[in-house]
PDB file of C-alpha atoms in Angstrom:
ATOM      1  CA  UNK A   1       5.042 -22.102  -3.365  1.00  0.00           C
ATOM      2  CA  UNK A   2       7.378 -19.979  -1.803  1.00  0.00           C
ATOM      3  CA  UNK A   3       7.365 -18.327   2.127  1.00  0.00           C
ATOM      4  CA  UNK A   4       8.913 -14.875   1.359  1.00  0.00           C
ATOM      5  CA  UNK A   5      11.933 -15.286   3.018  1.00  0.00           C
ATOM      6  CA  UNK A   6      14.399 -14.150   0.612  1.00  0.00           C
ATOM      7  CA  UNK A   7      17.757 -16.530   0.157  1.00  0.00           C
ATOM      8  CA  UNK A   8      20.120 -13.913  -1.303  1.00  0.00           C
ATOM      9  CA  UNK A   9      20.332 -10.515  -3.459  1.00  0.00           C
ATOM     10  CA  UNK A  10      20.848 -11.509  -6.878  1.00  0.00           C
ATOM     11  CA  UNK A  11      21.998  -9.331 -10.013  1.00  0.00           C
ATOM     12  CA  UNK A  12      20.578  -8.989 -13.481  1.00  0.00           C
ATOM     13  CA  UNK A  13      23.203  -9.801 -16.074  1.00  0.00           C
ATOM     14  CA  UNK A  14      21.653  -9.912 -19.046  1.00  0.00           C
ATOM     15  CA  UNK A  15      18.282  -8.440 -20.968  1.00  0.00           C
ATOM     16  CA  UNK A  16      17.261  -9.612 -24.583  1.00  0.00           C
ATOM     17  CA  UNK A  17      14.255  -9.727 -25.964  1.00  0.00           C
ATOM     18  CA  UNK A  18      13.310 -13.080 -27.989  1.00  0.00           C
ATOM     19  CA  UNK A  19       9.882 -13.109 -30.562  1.00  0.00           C
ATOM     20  CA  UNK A  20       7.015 -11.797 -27.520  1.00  0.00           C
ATOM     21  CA  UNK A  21       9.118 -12.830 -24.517  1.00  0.00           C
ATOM     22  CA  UNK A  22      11.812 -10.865 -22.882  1.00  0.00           C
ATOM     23  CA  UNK A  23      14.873 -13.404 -21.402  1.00  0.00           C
ATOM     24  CA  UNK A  24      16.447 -12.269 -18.016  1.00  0.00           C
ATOM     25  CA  UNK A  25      19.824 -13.919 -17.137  1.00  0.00           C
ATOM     26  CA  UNK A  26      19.940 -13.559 -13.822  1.00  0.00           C
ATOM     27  CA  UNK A  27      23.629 -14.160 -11.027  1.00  0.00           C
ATOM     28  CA  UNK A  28      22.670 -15.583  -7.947  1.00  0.00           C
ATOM     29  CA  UNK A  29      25.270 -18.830  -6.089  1.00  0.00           C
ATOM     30  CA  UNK A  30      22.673 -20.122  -3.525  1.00  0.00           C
ATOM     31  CA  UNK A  31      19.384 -20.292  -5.783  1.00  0.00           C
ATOM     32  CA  UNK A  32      21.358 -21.821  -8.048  1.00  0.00           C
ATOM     33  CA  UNK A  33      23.336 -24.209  -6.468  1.00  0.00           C
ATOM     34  CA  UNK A  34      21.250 -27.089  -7.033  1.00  0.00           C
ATOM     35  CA  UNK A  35      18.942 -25.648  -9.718  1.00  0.00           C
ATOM     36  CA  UNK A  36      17.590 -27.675 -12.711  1.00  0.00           C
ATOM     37  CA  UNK A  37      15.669 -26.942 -15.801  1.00  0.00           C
ATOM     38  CA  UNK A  38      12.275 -26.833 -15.072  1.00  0.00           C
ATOM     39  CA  UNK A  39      12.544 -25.306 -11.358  1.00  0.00           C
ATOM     40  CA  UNK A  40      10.607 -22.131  -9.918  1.00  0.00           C
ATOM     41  CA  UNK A  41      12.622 -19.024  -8.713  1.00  0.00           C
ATOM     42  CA  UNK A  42      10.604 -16.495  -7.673  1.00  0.00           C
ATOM     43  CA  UNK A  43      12.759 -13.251  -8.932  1.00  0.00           C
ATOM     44  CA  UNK A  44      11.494 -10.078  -6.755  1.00  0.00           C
ATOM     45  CA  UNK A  45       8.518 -11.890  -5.993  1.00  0.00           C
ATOM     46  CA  UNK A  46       7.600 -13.543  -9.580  1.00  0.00           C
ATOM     47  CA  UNK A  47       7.272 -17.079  -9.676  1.00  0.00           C
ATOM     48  CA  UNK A  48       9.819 -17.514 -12.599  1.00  0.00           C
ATOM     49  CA  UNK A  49      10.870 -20.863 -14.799  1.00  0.00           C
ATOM     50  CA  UNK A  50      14.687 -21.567 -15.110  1.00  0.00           C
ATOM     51  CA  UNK A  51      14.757 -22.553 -18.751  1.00  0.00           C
ATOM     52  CA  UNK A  52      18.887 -23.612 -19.164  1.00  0.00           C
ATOM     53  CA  UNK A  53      18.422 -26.836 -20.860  1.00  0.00           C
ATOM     54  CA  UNK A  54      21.195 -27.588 -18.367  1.00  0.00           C
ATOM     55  CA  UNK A  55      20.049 -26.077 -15.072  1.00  0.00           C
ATOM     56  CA  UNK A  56      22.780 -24.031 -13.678  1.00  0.00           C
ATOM     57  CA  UNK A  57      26.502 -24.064 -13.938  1.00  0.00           C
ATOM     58  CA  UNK A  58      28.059 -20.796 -13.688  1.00  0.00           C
ATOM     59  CA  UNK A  59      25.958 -19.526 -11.110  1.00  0.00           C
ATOM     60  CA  UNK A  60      23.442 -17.655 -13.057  1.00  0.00           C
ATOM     61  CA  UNK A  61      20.097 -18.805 -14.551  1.00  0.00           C
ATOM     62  CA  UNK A  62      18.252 -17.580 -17.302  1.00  0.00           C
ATOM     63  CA  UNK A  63      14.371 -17.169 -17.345  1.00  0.00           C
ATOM     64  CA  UNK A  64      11.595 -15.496 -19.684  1.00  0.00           C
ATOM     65  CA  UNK A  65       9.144 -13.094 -19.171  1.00  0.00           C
ATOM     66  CA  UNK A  66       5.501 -13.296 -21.112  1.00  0.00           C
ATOM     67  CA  UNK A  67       3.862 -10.226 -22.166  1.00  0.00           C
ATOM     68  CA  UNK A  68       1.297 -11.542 -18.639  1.00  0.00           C
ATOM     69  CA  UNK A  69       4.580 -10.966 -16.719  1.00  0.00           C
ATOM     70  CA  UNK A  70       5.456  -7.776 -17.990  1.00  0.00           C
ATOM     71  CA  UNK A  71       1.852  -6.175 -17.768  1.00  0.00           C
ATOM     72  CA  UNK A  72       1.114  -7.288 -14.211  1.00  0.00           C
ATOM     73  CA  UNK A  73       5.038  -6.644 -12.910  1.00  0.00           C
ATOM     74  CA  UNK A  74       7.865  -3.976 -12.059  1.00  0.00           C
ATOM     75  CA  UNK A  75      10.233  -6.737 -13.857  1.00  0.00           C
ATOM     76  CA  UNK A  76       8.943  -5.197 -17.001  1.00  0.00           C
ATOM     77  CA  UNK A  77      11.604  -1.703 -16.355  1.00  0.00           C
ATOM     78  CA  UNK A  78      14.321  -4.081 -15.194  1.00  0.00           C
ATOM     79  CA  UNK A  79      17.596  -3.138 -16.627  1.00  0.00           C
ATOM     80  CA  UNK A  80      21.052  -5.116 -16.294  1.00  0.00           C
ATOM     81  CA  UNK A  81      22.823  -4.045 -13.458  1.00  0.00           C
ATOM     82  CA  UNK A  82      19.494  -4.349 -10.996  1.00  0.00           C
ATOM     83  CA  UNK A  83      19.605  -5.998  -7.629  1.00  0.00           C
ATOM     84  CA  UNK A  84      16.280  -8.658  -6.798  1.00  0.00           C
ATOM     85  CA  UNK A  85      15.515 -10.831  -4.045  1.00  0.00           C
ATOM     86  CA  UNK A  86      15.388 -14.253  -4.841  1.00  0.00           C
ATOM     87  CA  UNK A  87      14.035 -17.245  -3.600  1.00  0.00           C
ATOM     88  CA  UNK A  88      14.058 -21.019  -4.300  1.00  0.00           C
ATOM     89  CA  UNK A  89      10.491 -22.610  -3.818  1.00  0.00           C
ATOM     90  CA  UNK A  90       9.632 -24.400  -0.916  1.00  0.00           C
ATOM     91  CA  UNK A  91      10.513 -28.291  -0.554  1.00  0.00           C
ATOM     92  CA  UNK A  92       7.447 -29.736   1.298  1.00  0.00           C
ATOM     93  CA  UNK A  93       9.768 -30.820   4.693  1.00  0.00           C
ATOM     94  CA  UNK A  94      10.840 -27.038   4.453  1.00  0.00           C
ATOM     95  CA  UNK A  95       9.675 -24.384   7.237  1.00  0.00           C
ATOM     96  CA  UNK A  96       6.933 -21.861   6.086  1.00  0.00           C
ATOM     97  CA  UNK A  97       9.280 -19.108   7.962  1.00  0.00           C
ATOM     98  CA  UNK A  98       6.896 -16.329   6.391  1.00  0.00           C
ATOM     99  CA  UNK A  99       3.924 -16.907   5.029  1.00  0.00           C
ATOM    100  CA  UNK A 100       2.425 -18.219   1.594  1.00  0.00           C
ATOM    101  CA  UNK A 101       3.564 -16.734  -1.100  1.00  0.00           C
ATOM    102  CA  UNK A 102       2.596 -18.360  -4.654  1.00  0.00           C
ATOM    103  CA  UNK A 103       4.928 -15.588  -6.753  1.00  0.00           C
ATOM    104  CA  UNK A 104       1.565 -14.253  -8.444  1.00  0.00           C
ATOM    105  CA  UNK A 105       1.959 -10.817  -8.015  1.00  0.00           C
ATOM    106  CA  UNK A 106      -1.233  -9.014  -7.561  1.00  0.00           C
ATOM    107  CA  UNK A 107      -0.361  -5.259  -8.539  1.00  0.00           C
ATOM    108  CA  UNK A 108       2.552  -2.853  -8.583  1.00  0.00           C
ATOM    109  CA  UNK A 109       3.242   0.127  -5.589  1.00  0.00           C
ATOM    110  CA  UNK A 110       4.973   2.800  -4.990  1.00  0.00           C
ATOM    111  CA  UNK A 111       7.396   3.939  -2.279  1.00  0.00           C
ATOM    112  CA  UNK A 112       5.969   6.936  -0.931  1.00  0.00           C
ATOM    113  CA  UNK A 113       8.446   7.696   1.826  1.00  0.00           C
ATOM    114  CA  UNK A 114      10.970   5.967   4.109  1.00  0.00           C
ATOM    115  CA  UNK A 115      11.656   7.023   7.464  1.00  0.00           C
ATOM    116  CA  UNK A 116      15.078   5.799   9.255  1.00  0.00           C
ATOM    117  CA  UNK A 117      14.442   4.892  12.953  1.00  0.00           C
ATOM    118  CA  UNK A 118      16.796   3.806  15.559  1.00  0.00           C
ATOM    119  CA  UNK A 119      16.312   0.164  14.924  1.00  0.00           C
ATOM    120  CA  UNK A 120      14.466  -0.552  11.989  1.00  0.00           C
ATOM    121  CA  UNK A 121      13.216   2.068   8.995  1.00  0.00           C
ATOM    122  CA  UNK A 122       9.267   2.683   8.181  1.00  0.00           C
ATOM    123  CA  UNK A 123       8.103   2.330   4.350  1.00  0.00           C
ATOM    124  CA  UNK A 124       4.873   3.567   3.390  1.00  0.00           C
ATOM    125  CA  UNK A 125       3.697   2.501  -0.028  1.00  0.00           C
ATOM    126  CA  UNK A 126       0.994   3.243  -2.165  1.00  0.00           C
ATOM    127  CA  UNK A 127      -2.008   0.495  -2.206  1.00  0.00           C
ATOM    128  CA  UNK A 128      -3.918  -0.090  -5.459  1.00  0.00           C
ATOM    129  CA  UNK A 129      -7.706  -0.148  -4.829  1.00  0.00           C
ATOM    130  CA  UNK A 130      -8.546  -3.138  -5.895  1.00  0.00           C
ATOM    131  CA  UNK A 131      -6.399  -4.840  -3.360  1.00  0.00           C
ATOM    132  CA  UNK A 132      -7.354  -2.482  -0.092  1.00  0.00           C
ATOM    133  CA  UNK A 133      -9.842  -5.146   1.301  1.00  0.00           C
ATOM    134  CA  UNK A 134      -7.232  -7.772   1.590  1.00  0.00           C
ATOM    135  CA  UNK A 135      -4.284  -5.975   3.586  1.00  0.00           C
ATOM    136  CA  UNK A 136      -5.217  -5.916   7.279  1.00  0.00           C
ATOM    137  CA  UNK A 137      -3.044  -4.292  10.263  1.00  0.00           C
ATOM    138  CA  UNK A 138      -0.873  -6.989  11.307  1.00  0.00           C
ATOM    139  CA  UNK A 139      -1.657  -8.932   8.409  1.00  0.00           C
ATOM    140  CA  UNK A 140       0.714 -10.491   6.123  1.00  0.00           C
ATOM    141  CA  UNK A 141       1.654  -9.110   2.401  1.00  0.00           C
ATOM    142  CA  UNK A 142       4.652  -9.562   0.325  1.00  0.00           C
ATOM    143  CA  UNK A 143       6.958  -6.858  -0.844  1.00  0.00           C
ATOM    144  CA  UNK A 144       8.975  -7.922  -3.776  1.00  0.00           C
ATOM    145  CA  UNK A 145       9.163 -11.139  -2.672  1.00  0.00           C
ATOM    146  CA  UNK A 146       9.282  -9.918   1.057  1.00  0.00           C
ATOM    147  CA  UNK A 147       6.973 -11.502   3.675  1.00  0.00           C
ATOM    148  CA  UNK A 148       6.144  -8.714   5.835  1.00  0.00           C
ATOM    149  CA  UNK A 149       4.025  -7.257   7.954  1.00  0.00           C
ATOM    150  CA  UNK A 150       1.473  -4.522   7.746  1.00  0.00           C
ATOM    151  CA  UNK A 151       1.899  -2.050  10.579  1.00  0.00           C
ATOM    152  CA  UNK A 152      -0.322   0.516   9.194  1.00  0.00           C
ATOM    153  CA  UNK A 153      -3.087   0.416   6.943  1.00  0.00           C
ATOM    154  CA  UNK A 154      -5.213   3.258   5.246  1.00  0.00           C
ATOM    155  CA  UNK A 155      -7.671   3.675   2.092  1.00  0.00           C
ATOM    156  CA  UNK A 156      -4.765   3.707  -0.509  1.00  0.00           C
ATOM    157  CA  UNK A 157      -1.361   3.336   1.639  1.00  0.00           C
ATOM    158  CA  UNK A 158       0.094   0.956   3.515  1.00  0.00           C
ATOM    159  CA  UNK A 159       3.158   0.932   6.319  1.00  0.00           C
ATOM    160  CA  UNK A 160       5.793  -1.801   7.623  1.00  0.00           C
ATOM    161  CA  UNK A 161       8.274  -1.632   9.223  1.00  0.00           C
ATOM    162  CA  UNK A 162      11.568  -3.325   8.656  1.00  0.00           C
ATOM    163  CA  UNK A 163      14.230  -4.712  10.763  1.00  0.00           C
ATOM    164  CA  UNK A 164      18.181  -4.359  10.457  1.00  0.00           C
ATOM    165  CA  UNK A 165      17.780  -8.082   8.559  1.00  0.00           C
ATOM    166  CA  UNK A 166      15.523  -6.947   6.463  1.00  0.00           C
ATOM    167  CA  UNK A 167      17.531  -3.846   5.376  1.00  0.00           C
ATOM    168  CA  UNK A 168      20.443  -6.007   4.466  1.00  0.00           C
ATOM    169  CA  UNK A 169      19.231  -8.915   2.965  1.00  0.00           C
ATOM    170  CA  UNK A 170      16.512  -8.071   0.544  1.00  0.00           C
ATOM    171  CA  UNK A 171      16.616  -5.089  -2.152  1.00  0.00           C
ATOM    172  CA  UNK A 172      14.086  -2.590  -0.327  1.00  0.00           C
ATOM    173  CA  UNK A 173      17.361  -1.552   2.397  1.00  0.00           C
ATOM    174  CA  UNK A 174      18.581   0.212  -1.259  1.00  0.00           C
ATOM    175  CA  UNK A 175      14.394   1.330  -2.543  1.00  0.00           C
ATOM    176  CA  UNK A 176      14.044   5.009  -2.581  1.00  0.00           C
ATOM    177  CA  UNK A 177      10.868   7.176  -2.968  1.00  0.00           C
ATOM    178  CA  UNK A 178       9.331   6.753  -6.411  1.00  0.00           C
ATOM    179  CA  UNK A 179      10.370   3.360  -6.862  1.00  0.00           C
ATOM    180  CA  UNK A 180       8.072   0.550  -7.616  1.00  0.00           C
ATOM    181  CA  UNK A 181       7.708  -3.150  -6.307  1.00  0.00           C
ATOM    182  CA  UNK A 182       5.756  -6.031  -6.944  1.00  0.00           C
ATOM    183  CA  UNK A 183       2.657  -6.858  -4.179  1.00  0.00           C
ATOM    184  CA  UNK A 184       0.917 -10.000  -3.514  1.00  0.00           C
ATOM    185  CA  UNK A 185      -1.979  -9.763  -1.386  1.00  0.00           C
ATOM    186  CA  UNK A 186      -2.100 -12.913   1.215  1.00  0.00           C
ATOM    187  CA  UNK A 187      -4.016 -15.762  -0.934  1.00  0.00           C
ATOM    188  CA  UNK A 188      -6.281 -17.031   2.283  1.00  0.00           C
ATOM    189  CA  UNK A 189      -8.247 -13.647   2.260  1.00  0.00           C
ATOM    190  CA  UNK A 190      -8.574 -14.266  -1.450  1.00  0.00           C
ATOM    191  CA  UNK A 191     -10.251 -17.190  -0.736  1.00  0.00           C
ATOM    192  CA  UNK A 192     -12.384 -16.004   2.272  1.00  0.00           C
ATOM    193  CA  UNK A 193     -13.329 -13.650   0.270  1.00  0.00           C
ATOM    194  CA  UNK A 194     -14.443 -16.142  -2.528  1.00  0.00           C
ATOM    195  CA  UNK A 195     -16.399 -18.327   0.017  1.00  0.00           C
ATOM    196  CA  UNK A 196     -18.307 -15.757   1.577  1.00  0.00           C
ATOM    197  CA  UNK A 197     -19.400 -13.819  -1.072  1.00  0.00           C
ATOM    198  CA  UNK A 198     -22.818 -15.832  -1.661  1.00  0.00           C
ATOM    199  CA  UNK A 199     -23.490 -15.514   1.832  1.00  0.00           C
ATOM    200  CA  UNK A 200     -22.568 -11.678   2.087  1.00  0.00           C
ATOM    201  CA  UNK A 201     -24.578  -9.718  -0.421  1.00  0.00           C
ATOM    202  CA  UNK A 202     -24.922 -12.280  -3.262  1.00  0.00           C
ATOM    203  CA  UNK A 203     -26.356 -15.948  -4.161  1.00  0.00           C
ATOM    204  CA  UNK A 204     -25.228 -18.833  -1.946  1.00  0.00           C
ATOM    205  CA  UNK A 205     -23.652 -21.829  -3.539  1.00  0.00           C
ATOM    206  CA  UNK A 206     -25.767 -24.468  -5.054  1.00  0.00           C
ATOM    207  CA  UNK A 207     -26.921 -26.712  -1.741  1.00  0.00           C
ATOM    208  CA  UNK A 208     -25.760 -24.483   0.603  1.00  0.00           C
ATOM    209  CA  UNK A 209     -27.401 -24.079   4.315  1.00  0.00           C
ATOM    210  CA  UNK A 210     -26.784 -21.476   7.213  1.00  0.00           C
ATOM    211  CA  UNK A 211     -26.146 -22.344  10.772  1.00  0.00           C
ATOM    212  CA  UNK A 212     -30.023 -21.061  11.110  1.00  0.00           C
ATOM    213  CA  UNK A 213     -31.339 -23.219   8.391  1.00  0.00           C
ATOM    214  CA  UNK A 214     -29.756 -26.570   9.687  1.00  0.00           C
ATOM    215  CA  UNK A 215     -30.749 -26.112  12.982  1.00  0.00           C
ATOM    216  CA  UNK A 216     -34.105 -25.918  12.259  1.00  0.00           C
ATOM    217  CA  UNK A 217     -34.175 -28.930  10.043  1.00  0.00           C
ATOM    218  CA  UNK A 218     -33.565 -31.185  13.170  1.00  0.00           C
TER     219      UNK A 218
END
């Protein structure tokens, strides 16, 4: 599991493909610093395998992408020479500084436009349909690996805002219009949604009783 809160700006050294999986070598001297084989990464928001029998010792780590991978994420156009946010999972005495963030990515967006403010610039991005009903106004979503927060919301865009922090730690201070990133919808309202659905317009689990039901059983 991760939080979001991205450790450094890492750089893509190396690209090869290898029988159905494409290998990223990726530089990055925190993330790395005590990484084994084995360990999760999450790489602009993709929960990612280091796969160095070794771990690390030259302060880059190399992991590989499944065809899954490359369907569902932007890490599918990466080139060497790219910039992505990395992140080391979360030990359990760690603090969750953002939010959860289990490196599943949910969709791919688009920048639509970026608007510089005094203090902090406004992105809006595009929002897939299928994952409108779980991004709320001042609810969480990640951005590329980003925790953030959604200042805006409508049908099929969405708006945050970032702060001067933001713009310098993480990769979307250098995103332009037209690029893409990686989303992952906040996992609770996957699972609200999950529970309540056979109490909201379908079947109710097996044994299940309303509030109604129970209180008119005693």
């Amino acid at each position: 599991m991760f939080t979001g809160i991205v450790e450094e700006i890492g750089e893509v050294v190396g690209v090869r493909e290898s029988a159905e999986v494409v290998v990223l070598t990726v530089r990055g001297r925190t993330v790395t610093s005590d990484a084994r084989h084995g360990d999760s990464i999450a790489v602009n928001g993709v929960c990612l395998t280091v796969v160095d029998p070794d771990g690390s010792i030259d302060g880059t780590f190399t992991v590989e992408l499944v065809p899954e991978t490359l369907k569902r994420t932007s890490l599918s156009a990466v080139a060497t020479g790219a910039r992505v946010n990395l992140e080391r999972a979360m030990p359990a005495t760690g603090r969750l500084g953002g939010h959860i963030v289990q490196g599943h990515v949910d969709g791919v967006a688009t920048l639509l436009s970026r608007t510089p403010g005094e203090r902090s610039d406004e992105l809006r991005f595009s929002l897939p349909p299928e994952l409108a009903r779980y991004v709320v106004e001042k609810g969480s979503i990640a951005v590329d690996g980003v925790s953030l927060t959604v200042a805006g919301v409508t049908s099929d865009s969405f708006v945050v805002a970032l702060i001067p922090t933001t713009l310098s730690h993480t990769t979307l201070g250098l995103r332009e219009a037209g690029d893409t990133v990686n989303l992952e919808a906040d996992v609770i309202a996957k699972y609200v949604e999950r529970l309540a659905a056979g109490y909201v317009g379908g079947d109710r689990p097996a044994g299940a009783v309303t509030v109604g039901e129970e209180a008119r059983a005693q």
